[in-house]
Amino acid sequence: MSMSQTRLKENQIITPPLSFVGAPLTPPATDEKAFIQASRVIALFKDIKAGRHVEQHPWTSFQLAWGEYDEIERQIRRDESLFGFVKDKIRYDYDGRSHRLVVRMPTGVHEVFIDGVEDAIRSQLKVIRNGSNKAALFAQKVRPARSTIIYLPVEDAAPETKSRHEPDASFWHDYAKYPGVVIEVSYSQKRKSLSRLAEDYLLDSNASIQVVVGLDIEYGKKGSCKATFSVWRTKLYHTAEEDELRVVQEMTDEAFRDDEGNPTSHPGLRLQLSDFACEGLTQDVIRSGNKEIVLSTQHLCQFLAAAEGKIRGQRALMENSIPSGVKKRKRSETPPERMASDDEAKYFEQEQRAAKRMESDDADFENISMKSSSSN
């Protein structure tokens, strides 16, 4: 991004997406009957938990009413088991400005592919870390954080109003509030939302998030193997009235794999080491000679082909075989009734010990009181 941190602070002009309507400072009073989507979101969470959500959609979007997100959270917290499951197992985004909630359920191909991409970037960072210059010291503090939740402020809303996102991959500097690099894998449902999502990441973080990378693994028509990548950054524009911070798409649907599944001649995805944190942390890196992180089209194709082969069964997979005549035996499970009675016995023991302590304390207090009375 071509500006200094001081320049940004002086201007403090962030251009929000124009089609979004600002959220009210205080949400209207909640009315459970008016919340149509809340019950659908809760039902989806329960189906996923119970294993009934067979038709997995990687990107399921719900347009909520004002205050409905808070109502969903309240309902989830009433069910301790569901609350724990959602917290640990379900990835979702919420846009505090548009009140849109998206439940993410990435496919196996998606997960294995992003692991390859993340590992390739991490490997190149490790090479840079081995040096003794300022670039090495910087790289030593950059770590992959995969889907760590990013909370972003919402302009023209109450301070406690936040948007939350769980990206497919991200890289954070130890001293940065936000990741410098965010990576999203997209497909047909998510593709339409990716440009807006990139704007939210970049502008709502005040350009602390330096770059957003989109990897579209279902770009081509049915039967095509085409896959593309896009890159978004911010740029400061000087106008007659004021300076504006805008998002620019540096790369737009650049193919790294063609329709037949072969790598293209494109140079590939190129990131700078200074992309991995906000400008206040990267000045020394830039002055000492910026390093480049490169993912060639050949490597991207390899990662995607490996993911497809693994998940879609495009190649034979090895497993152990047990000789005939060998019987597998698992330990017998403790019946639920026995487990409950064991727990009850444990709690009864604890209650007995507590009662004895109370009796002992009462006796001690009585003895002290009697001694005090006799001394008077």
XYZ file of C-alpha atoms in Angstrom:
376
model
C 0.000 0.000 0.000
C 1.574 3.282 -1.123
C 1.290 5.484 1.984
C 2.800 5.894 5.417
C 1.116 5.015 8.679
C 1.327 8.690 9.709
C -0.456 9.764 6.547
C -3.294 7.356 7.256
C -3.722 8.614 10.814
C -3.778 12.226 9.655
C -6.539 11.636 7.133
C -8.656 9.062 8.965
C -10.852 8.791 5.862
C -12.019 5.280 5.190
C -14.434 4.757 2.337
C -17.064 2.168 3.300
C -18.870 0.090 0.676
C -21.450 2.509 -0.699
C -24.371 0.075 -1.013
C -24.374 -0.759 2.690
C -26.795 1.064 4.973
C -25.355 2.128 8.322
C -26.650 0.154 11.307
C -28.567 2.089 13.986
C -26.674 3.075 17.124
C -29.012 0.970 19.246
C -30.895 -2.078 17.925
C -34.674 -2.076 18.291
C -36.291 -4.084 21.048
C -36.146 -7.780 20.306
C -39.330 -9.609 19.428
C -38.793 -13.333 19.104
C -41.919 -13.748 16.954
C -40.537 -11.311 14.351
C -37.285 -13.268 13.973
C -37.965 -15.634 11.092
C -34.380 -16.670 10.356
C -33.314 -17.362 13.967
C -35.221 -20.650 14.140
C -33.776 -21.718 10.769
C -30.211 -20.994 11.875
C -30.719 -22.884 15.150
C -32.298 -25.800 13.267
C -29.305 -25.920 10.894
C -26.873 -25.960 13.827
C -28.838 -28.785 15.480
C -28.937 -30.798 12.235
C -25.172 -30.430 11.807
C -24.608 -31.506 15.407
C -26.873 -34.545 14.992
C -25.279 -35.531 11.668
C -28.535 -34.975 9.772
C -27.162 -32.241 7.504
C -26.266 -34.629 4.682
C -26.440 -32.148 1.781
C -23.473 -30.017 2.756
C -23.457 -26.479 1.332
C -20.075 -24.789 1.853
C -21.600 -21.279 2.049
C -25.110 -20.890 3.503
C -26.283 -17.292 3.908
C -29.063 -15.885 6.125
C -30.303 -12.284 5.983
C -31.165 -11.389 9.586
C -33.329 -8.636 11.007
C -31.945 -6.030 13.422
C -31.316 -7.692 16.765
C -31.806 -11.211 15.392
C -28.132 -12.147 15.713
C -28.291 -11.384 19.451
C -31.426 -13.518 19.704
C -29.649 -16.440 18.001
C -26.798 -16.141 20.495
C -29.270 -16.078 23.393
C -31.022 -19.213 22.162
C -27.738 -21.062 21.648
C -26.538 -20.181 25.145
C -29.705 -21.693 26.628
C -28.592 -25.095 25.278
C -25.208 -25.813 26.856
C -24.487 -28.789 24.588
C -25.347 -26.883 21.401
C -23.413 -23.819 22.587
C -20.245 -25.905 23.047
C -20.672 -27.566 19.652
C -21.205 -24.287 17.780
C -18.265 -22.682 19.544
C -15.874 -25.553 18.770
C -17.121 -27.037 15.496
C -19.090 -24.544 13.387
C -17.480 -21.744 11.424
C -19.615 -18.732 10.633
C -19.325 -15.067 9.667
C -21.558 -12.191 10.711
C -21.591 -8.782 9.026
C -22.627 -6.250 11.651
C -23.443 -3.665 8.975
C -25.699 -5.690 6.657
C -26.842 -8.169 9.380
C -25.949 -11.113 7.157
C -24.866 -14.401 8.759
C -22.999 -17.020 6.723
C -22.438 -20.586 7.893
C -19.243 -22.038 6.436
C -18.972 -25.788 5.838
C -15.836 -26.256 3.699
C -15.498 -29.425 1.672
C -12.671 -31.924 2.059
C -11.068 -30.726 -1.201
C -11.221 -27.183 0.129
C -9.530 -28.119 3.426
C -6.730 -30.232 1.941
C -6.024 -27.619 -0.753
C -5.755 -24.705 1.702
C -3.443 -26.808 3.872
C -1.054 -27.161 0.930
C -1.161 -23.421 0.212
C -0.612 -22.520 3.849
C 2.268 -24.982 4.188
C 4.024 -23.588 1.090
C 3.877 -20.042 2.462
C 5.038 -21.178 5.898
C 7.991 -23.076 4.349
C 9.203 -19.935 2.560
C 8.820 -17.893 5.741
C 10.982 -20.467 7.545
C 13.767 -19.959 5.003
C 13.659 -16.195 5.566
C 13.731 -16.714 9.352
C 17.112 -18.420 9.131
C 18.872 -15.137 8.387
C 20.133 -12.557 10.876
C 18.847 -9.355 9.270
C 15.686 -7.376 10.065
C 13.655 -9.350 7.532
C 14.541 -12.549 9.410
C 13.589 -11.044 12.765
C 10.258 -9.949 11.282
C 9.539 -13.358 9.713
C 10.216 -15.064 13.051
C 7.141 -13.293 14.443
C 4.743 -14.219 11.601
C 2.618 -17.304 12.162
C -0.165 -19.110 10.292
C -3.463 -18.827 12.170
C -5.803 -20.670 9.757
C -9.406 -19.761 10.728
C -8.769 -17.693 13.847
C -11.758 -15.365 14.303
C -11.259 -11.769 13.144
C -13.466 -9.162 14.837
C -13.837 -5.919 12.882
C -15.490 -2.639 13.955
C -18.603 -1.386 12.173
C -18.600 2.276 11.154
C -21.469 4.492 12.310
C -22.567 1.889 14.858
C -22.247 1.462 18.597
C -18.662 0.609 19.692
C -19.689 -2.865 20.823
C -21.104 -3.692 17.358
C -18.639 -5.961 15.564
C -18.442 -8.060 12.450
C -16.797 -11.451 12.766
C -15.079 -13.560 10.116
C -13.401 -16.960 10.113
C -11.214 -16.974 6.979
C -9.885 -20.101 5.341
C -6.300 -19.091 6.157
C -4.534 -16.098 7.674
C -1.053 -15.045 8.766
C -0.573 -12.890 11.880
C 2.410 -11.008 13.264
C 2.832 -11.418 17.037
C 2.424 -7.674 17.623
C -0.435 -7.043 15.165
C -4.117 -6.737 16.045
C -5.145 -8.133 12.663
C -3.557 -10.593 10.221
C -1.578 -9.101 7.353
C -2.598 -11.745 4.802
C -6.055 -13.348 4.513
C -6.777 -16.203 2.094
C -10.236 -17.355 1.041
C -11.033 -20.409 -1.104
C -14.130 -19.783 -3.184
C -16.621 -21.773 -5.243
C -19.919 -21.003 -6.935
C -21.911 -19.915 -3.838
C -19.092 -17.881 -2.326
C -17.743 -16.282 -5.521
C -20.420 -13.565 -5.603
C -19.579 -12.499 -2.038
C -15.797 -12.516 -2.274
C -15.246 -8.954 -3.556
C -17.450 -7.519 -0.814
C -15.737 -9.714 1.772
C -12.333 -8.427 0.610
C -13.567 -4.820 1.021
C -14.737 -5.571 4.548
C -11.418 -7.127 5.536
C -9.302 -4.321 4.089
C -11.340 -1.202 4.892
C -12.837 -2.215 8.241
C -9.322 -3.011 9.520
C -8.104 0.440 8.358
C -5.801 -1.365 5.906
C -4.135 -3.282 8.752
C -5.021 -6.341 6.688
C -2.693 -5.709 3.768
C -3.863 -8.205 1.162
C -6.747 -10.601 0.538
C -6.218 -13.573 -1.782
C -9.132 -15.454 -3.351
C -8.539 -18.936 -4.768
C -11.464 -20.093 -6.920
C -11.306 -23.869 -7.348
C -14.614 -24.186 -9.245
C -14.236 -21.362 -11.731
C -14.883 -23.161 -15.013
C -18.064 -24.636 -16.422
C -19.184 -28.148 -15.514
C -16.537 -30.617 -16.603
C -13.813 -27.974 -16.694
C -10.745 -28.132 -14.435
C -10.099 -24.393 -14.586
C -9.063 -22.693 -11.320
C -8.182 -19.029 -10.751
C -6.868 -16.585 -8.171
C -7.623 -12.934 -7.396
C -5.806 -10.382 -5.217
C -7.177 -7.285 -3.458
C -5.234 -4.454 -1.787
C -5.913 -0.884 -0.682
C -4.807 2.328 -2.357
C -5.005 5.952 -1.180
C -6.581 8.273 -3.773
C -6.167 12.057 -3.652
C -9.291 13.898 -4.803
C -10.206 17.601 -4.966
C -12.331 17.320 -1.819
C -10.515 14.762 0.337
C -8.320 11.691 0.338
C -10.064 8.340 -0.041
C -8.922 4.866 0.888
C -10.280 2.411 -1.670
C -9.922 -1.255 -2.484
C -8.341 -2.182 -5.810
C -8.344 -5.639 -7.366
C -4.773 -6.166 -8.557
C -5.472 -9.596 -10.015
C -8.881 -10.652 -11.323
C -9.640 -14.318 -11.987
C -6.130 -15.123 -13.199
C -6.094 -18.786 -14.203
C -3.472 -20.986 -12.551
C -5.016 -24.183 -13.999
C -6.615 -24.467 -17.437
C -9.738 -26.343 -18.530
C -7.756 -29.566 -19.007
C -6.146 -29.363 -15.566
C -2.694 -28.174 -16.633
C -0.711 -25.311 -15.047
C -0.914 -22.046 -16.974
C 2.042 -19.851 -17.941
C 1.081 -17.171 -15.411
C 3.928 -16.195 -13.007
C 1.751 -17.267 -10.068
C 0.749 -15.720 -6.761
C 3.366 -13.269 -5.456
C 3.346 -11.738 -1.974
C 5.819 -9.395 -0.303
C 7.138 -10.050 3.194
C 5.803 -6.608 4.128
C 2.281 -7.865 3.332
C 2.298 -9.955 6.503
C 1.645 -7.114 8.977
C 0.427 -3.508 9.138
C 2.765 -0.724 7.995
C 3.788 0.262 11.506
C 5.551 -3.108 11.826
C 7.049 -3.391 8.338
C 9.097 -0.205 7.811
C 12.378 -1.903 8.757
C 11.555 -4.854 6.497
C 11.018 -2.592 3.504
C 14.203 -0.602 4.184
C 16.323 -3.731 4.582
C 15.136 -5.209 1.278
C 11.684 -6.732 0.940
C 11.543 -10.482 0.388
C 9.085 -12.177 -1.946
C 6.863 -15.205 -1.287
C 5.924 -16.974 -4.539
C 3.414 -19.749 -5.214
C 3.848 -20.843 -8.819
C 0.969 -22.116 -10.934
C 2.688 -25.532 -10.913
C 2.603 -25.653 -7.108
C -1.000 -24.445 -6.903
C -1.999 -27.143 -9.401
C -0.157 -29.788 -7.405
C -1.945 -28.797 -4.181
C -5.359 -28.841 -5.871
C -4.745 -32.133 -7.712
C -3.557 -33.767 -4.477
C -6.687 -32.564 -2.663
C -9.004 -33.796 -5.419
C -7.235 -37.145 -5.643
C -7.402 -37.649 -1.897
C -11.015 -36.633 -1.309
C -12.757 -37.594 -4.545
C -11.132 -41.011 -4.757
C -9.304 -40.352 -8.013
C -6.550 -42.708 -6.967
C -6.331 -45.920 -4.932
C -5.632 -45.296 -1.262
C -3.691 -47.671 0.994
C -4.896 -49.033 4.323
C -3.935 -51.792 6.759
C -5.507 -55.231 6.361
C -6.086 -57.625 9.239
C -5.235 -61.315 8.686
C -8.236 -63.607 8.415
C -9.147 -65.244 11.707
C -8.135 -62.225 13.792
C -11.064 -60.851 15.770
C -11.173 -57.205 16.761
C -12.167 -56.645 20.373
C -12.989 -53.343 22.001
C -13.362 -52.737 25.718
C -16.931 -53.033 26.925
C -18.522 -49.691 27.563
C -19.750 -48.712 31.007
C -23.559 -48.607 30.895
C -24.970 -45.072 31.243
C -26.814 -46.115 34.400
C -23.569 -47.293 35.998
C -21.819 -44.055 34.993
C -24.647 -42.043 36.508
C -24.560 -44.046 39.747
C -20.768 -43.641 39.944
C -21.153 -39.887 39.541
C -23.882 -39.820 42.178
C -21.649 -41.728 44.612
C -18.803 -39.291 43.962
C -21.043 -36.286 44.581
C -22.503 -37.946 47.731
C -18.948 -38.428 49.056
C -18.154 -34.785 48.392
C -21.340 -33.705 50.184
C -20.481 -35.889 53.191
C -16.988 -34.403 53.430
C -18.418 -30.901 53.157
C -20.976 -31.654 55.904
C -18.220 -32.974 58.198
C -16.155 -29.825 57.623
C -19.163 -27.690 58.525
C -19.763 -29.718 61.710
C -16.099 -29.365 62.639
C -16.183 -25.611 62.008
C -19.363 -25.279 64.116
C -17.785 -27.236 66.989
C -14.655 -25.091 66.878
C -16.773 -21.947 66.888
C -18.824 -23.273 69.842
C -15.681 -24.058 71.861
C -14.267 -20.584 71.200
C -17.579 -18.997 72.248
C -17.682 -21.027 75.499
C -14.096 -20.074 76.356
C -14.862 -16.410 75.722
C -17.919 -16.588 78.010
C -16.048 -18.311 80.876
C -13.222 -15.810 80.712
C -15.748 -12.999 81.177
